[in-house]
Backbone as numpy.savetxt, mean C-alpha at the origin, in Angstrom:
# Nx Ny Nz CAx CAy CAz Cx Cy Cz
9.33 16.91 5.86 8.47 16.84 5.50 7.13 16.86 6.78
8.10 17.24 7.80 7.28 17.12 8.79 5.89 18.40 9.26
6.59 19.13 8.83 5.38 20.33 8.78 4.04 20.02 8.03
3.85 19.07 7.07 2.80 18.73 6.79 2.51 17.97 7.89
0.54 17.67 7.05 -0.41 17.42 8.35 -0.63 15.62 7.69
0.21 14.53 8.54 -0.40 14.07 8.16 -1.49 12.74 8.44
-2.13 11.53 7.84 -3.59 11.20 8.57 -3.37 9.69 8.41
-3.92 9.12 9.27 -2.92 7.48 9.33 -4.55 7.26 8.88
-3.95 5.77 8.44 -5.50 4.90 7.68 -6.32 4.93 8.43
-8.17 4.57 7.77 -8.96 5.03 8.60 -8.97 3.08 8.85
-8.66 2.42 8.88 -8.00 0.48 9.00 -7.27 0.74 9.63
-6.45 1.17 10.17 -5.69 1.29 11.30 -5.97 1.46 12.75
-5.78 0.74 13.86 -6.42 0.92 14.92 -5.76 1.66 16.54
-5.62 1.59 16.78 -4.93 2.34 17.96 -3.42 1.36 19.19
-3.71 0.70 18.37 -2.75 -0.89 19.23 -1.21 -1.02 18.71
-0.97 -0.44 18.45 0.71 0.01 17.55 1.01 -0.72 16.57
0.14 -0.99 15.68 0.14 -2.33 14.53 0.81 -1.21 13.17
1.02 -2.22 12.16 1.92 -1.66 11.26 0.66 -0.64 10.58
1.05 0.68 10.14 0.22 1.98 9.66 0.64 2.97 8.29
-0.13 3.00 8.26 0.57 4.15 6.55 -0.71 5.70 6.77
0.45 5.95 7.00 -0.01 7.56 6.88 0.12 8.78 5.25
-0.64 8.98 5.05 -0.39 10.17 3.78 -0.78 11.47 4.46
-0.09 12.26 3.67 -0.69 13.98 3.62 -1.04 14.05 1.77
-1.43 15.88 2.01 -2.28 16.32 1.26 -0.47 16.00 -0.41
-1.31 15.78 -1.61 -0.32 16.44 -2.07 0.52 17.53 -2.49
1.71 17.00 -2.94 2.65 18.44 -2.78 2.30 18.40 -4.73
2.89 19.44 -4.95 2.47 19.97 -6.32 2.70 19.94 -7.51
3.80 18.48 -6.90 4.06 17.78 -8.46 2.63 16.71 -8.65
2.06 16.53 -7.55 0.85 15.87 -8.64 1.28 14.45 -7.28
2.52 14.43 -6.51 2.31 13.28 -5.85 2.38 13.32 -4.50
1.97 12.16 -3.67 1.99 11.92 -2.84 2.62 11.50 -1.68
3.06 12.35 -0.64 3.85 11.54 0.86 3.04 10.43 1.65
4.38 10.00 1.84 3.57 8.35 2.49 4.36 8.04 3.77
4.05 7.98 4.42 5.79 7.55 5.63 4.64 6.25 7.25
5.09 5.09 7.04 5.20 4.40 8.74 4.73 5.71 9.26
3.23 5.17 10.40 2.83 5.67 10.96 4.45 5.97 12.45
4.72 4.18 12.78 5.57 4.49 13.42 7.05 5.04 13.53
7.21 5.35 12.36 8.80 6.05 12.17 8.47 7.01 11.56
7.95 8.19 12.08 8.04 9.59 11.50 9.04 9.99 10.99
10.58 10.10 11.96 11.78 10.35 11.19 12.04 9.24 9.93
11.39 7.98 9.90 11.46 7.57 8.32 11.29 8.26 7.25
11.86 7.01 6.28 12.06 8.06 5.11 10.26 8.31 4.15
10.42 9.55 3.25 8.78 9.38 3.01 8.87 9.00 1.73
8.72 7.98 1.03 8.47 7.47 -0.67 7.67 8.74 -1.17
7.47 9.52 -2.21 6.87 10.05 -2.77 6.00 9.52 -3.89
5.22 9.33 -3.60 4.27 8.08 -4.91 3.83 9.22 -5.95
3.45 8.51 -7.42 3.06 10.04 -8.43 1.71 9.24 -8.58
0.52 9.89 -8.78 -0.97 9.35 -9.17 -0.54 8.04 -10.46
0.48 8.24 -11.38 0.57 6.89 -12.49 0.34 5.65 -11.75
1.44 6.44 -10.61 2.04 4.52 -9.45 1.08 3.63 -9.59
-0.37 3.47 -9.64 -1.28 3.00 -9.24 -1.89 2.50 -10.49
-1.24 3.12 -11.62 -1.91 2.61 -13.26 -2.25 1.42 -13.89
-1.00 0.25 -13.20 -1.55 -1.28 -13.90 -1.25 -2.08 -12.53
-2.39 -2.55 -12.89 -2.61 -3.65 -11.59 -1.95 -5.46 -12.12
-1.66 -5.92 -11.18 -1.12 -7.90 -11.32 -2.07 -8.37 -10.48
-2.82 -8.95 -11.34 -3.91 -9.98 -10.60 -2.91 -11.34 -10.32
-2.90 -11.90 -8.39 -2.04 -12.60 -8.22 -2.73 -13.79 -9.17
-1.65 -14.98 -9.08 -1.83 -15.94 -10.65 -2.77 -17.08 -10.37
-3.06 -17.75 -8.65 -3.72 -18.07 -8.42 -5.25 -17.74 -8.36
-5.83 -16.69 -8.73 -6.67 -16.17 -9.10 -7.18 -16.67 -10.26
-8.65 -17.29 -10.41 -9.29 -17.56 -11.68 -10.41 -16.39 -12.17
-11.31 -17.24 -12.71 -12.00 -15.75 -13.61 -13.75 -16.08 -13.44
-13.26 -16.91 -11.72 -14.36 -17.47 -11.42 -15.50 -16.46 -10.17
-14.84 -14.70 -10.03 -14.94 -14.07 -9.55 -14.68 -14.46 -7.76
-13.73 -15.57 -7.08 -13.53 -15.75 -5.89 -12.68 -14.33 -5.45
-12.14 -14.22 -4.23 -11.33 -13.45 -3.61 -9.95 -13.71 -3.57
-10.21 -12.72 -4.96 -8.36 -12.22 -5.82 -8.17 -10.78 -5.14
-6.09 -10.95 -5.10 -5.65 -9.81 -4.41 -4.67 -9.09 -6.31
-4.81 -7.89 -5.85 -3.80 -7.00 -7.32 -2.64 -6.29 -6.73
-1.50 -6.26 -6.48 -0.91 -5.52 -6.55 -0.48 -4.91 -7.58
0.12 -3.69 -7.60 -0.09 -2.71 -8.16 2.10 -2.37 -7.85
3.18 -2.83 -9.07 4.47 -2.63 -9.16 5.14 -1.63 -9.69
6.13 -1.24 -9.27 6.61 -0.26 -9.25 7.06 1.27 -8.06
6.67 1.02 -6.99 6.35 1.71 -6.11 7.20 1.66 -5.41
8.62 2.63 -5.14 10.10 1.59 -4.77 9.60 1.47 -2.86
9.60 0.41 -2.92 9.65 0.16 -1.11 8.72 -0.10 -0.59
7.47 0.03 -2.03 6.09 -0.99 -1.09 5.49 -1.72 -2.13
4.23 -1.83 -1.73 3.95 -3.08 -2.31 2.47 -2.66 -1.86
1.63 -1.37 -3.29 0.20 -1.15 -2.68 -0.84 -2.61 -3.31
-1.63 -3.01 -2.65 -2.81 -4.10 -2.86 -3.88 -4.18 -2.56
-5.09 -4.31 -3.72 -6.18 -4.31 -3.85 -7.00 -5.44 -3.68
-7.92 -4.94 -3.88 -8.96 -6.60 -3.85 -9.78 -6.19 -5.13
-9.41 -7.13 -6.47 -9.73 -6.96 -7.46 -10.85 -7.09 -7.57
-12.07 -7.09 -6.79 -13.63 -7.10 -6.77 -13.86 -6.28 -6.79
-13.13 -4.89 -5.97 -13.61 -3.38 -5.41 -12.66 -3.09 -5.60
-12.30 -2.48 -7.57 -11.69 -1.37 -7.86 -11.57 -0.84 -7.63
-12.11 -0.04 -6.64 -12.62 1.30 -6.43 -12.59 1.80 -5.01
-12.37 0.46 -4.06 -11.75 0.40 -2.43 -11.12 0.54 -2.37
-10.47 1.03 -0.69 -9.76 1.30 -0.32 -8.31 0.20 -0.78
-6.96 0.26 -0.96 -5.52 0.35 -0.99 -4.72 -0.03 0.02
-4.46 -1.39 0.06 -3.86 -1.17 1.29 -1.81 -1.42 0.80
-1.19 -0.43 1.54 0.07 -0.42 1.20 1.25 -0.96 2.25
2.19 -2.05 1.92 2.75 -2.00 2.86 4.26 -2.29 2.40
5.02 -2.31 3.39 6.61 -2.77 2.87 7.09 -3.48 1.95
7.46 -3.09 1.63 8.22 -4.86 0.31 8.69 -6.11 1.20
9.29 -5.64 2.35 10.33 -7.32 2.65 8.71 -7.24 3.19
8.43 -6.71 4.21 6.80 -7.33 5.06 5.50 -8.31 4.13
5.86 -7.74 2.45 5.28 -8.60 1.60 5.86 -9.33 0.60
6.48 -9.68 1.25 7.65 -10.47 0.90 7.16 -12.38 1.57
7.45 -11.62 2.84 7.48 -13.02 4.00 5.76 -12.69 4.17
4.95 -12.01 3.47 3.84 -12.61 3.66 3.33 -13.09 2.48
4.47 -13.31 1.20 4.10 -14.76 0.53 4.66 -15.85 0.39
5.81 -15.45 1.08 6.13 -17.03 1.90 5.77 -17.43 2.66
4.96 -16.82 3.45 3.96 -17.20 4.75 3.43 -18.21 3.98
2.61 -17.55 2.63 1.15 -18.33 2.01 1.56 -18.80 1.19
2.74 -18.92 0.82 3.36 -20.77 0.35 3.47 -21.70 0.31
3.55 -21.69 1.99 4.58 -22.82 2.77 3.17 -23.51 3.36
1.23 -22.24 3.55 0.68 -22.66 3.71 -0.19 -23.63 2.90
């Protein structure tokens, strides 16, 4: 898929941090996604229905506080969004990175 035009997340800086890139959808309606630091790495194809089911954090209440939601079912990736801004940006992180984040949050 190296012939595709890849776009880095507008939330990514130039400091070499964790960045996600996407390419235009392919004919089957799936979107190629990759780690910008591993251009030759795996390129999962994420379908439009992948984000159709969101799960709110078990620590979220109904008071409109700061809440995260994740969309399960994307192999190797965890889409994350702000539950108060459902039409806003979606952060997509690797499964291992998300697990490390959850373990860190549990320890705090």
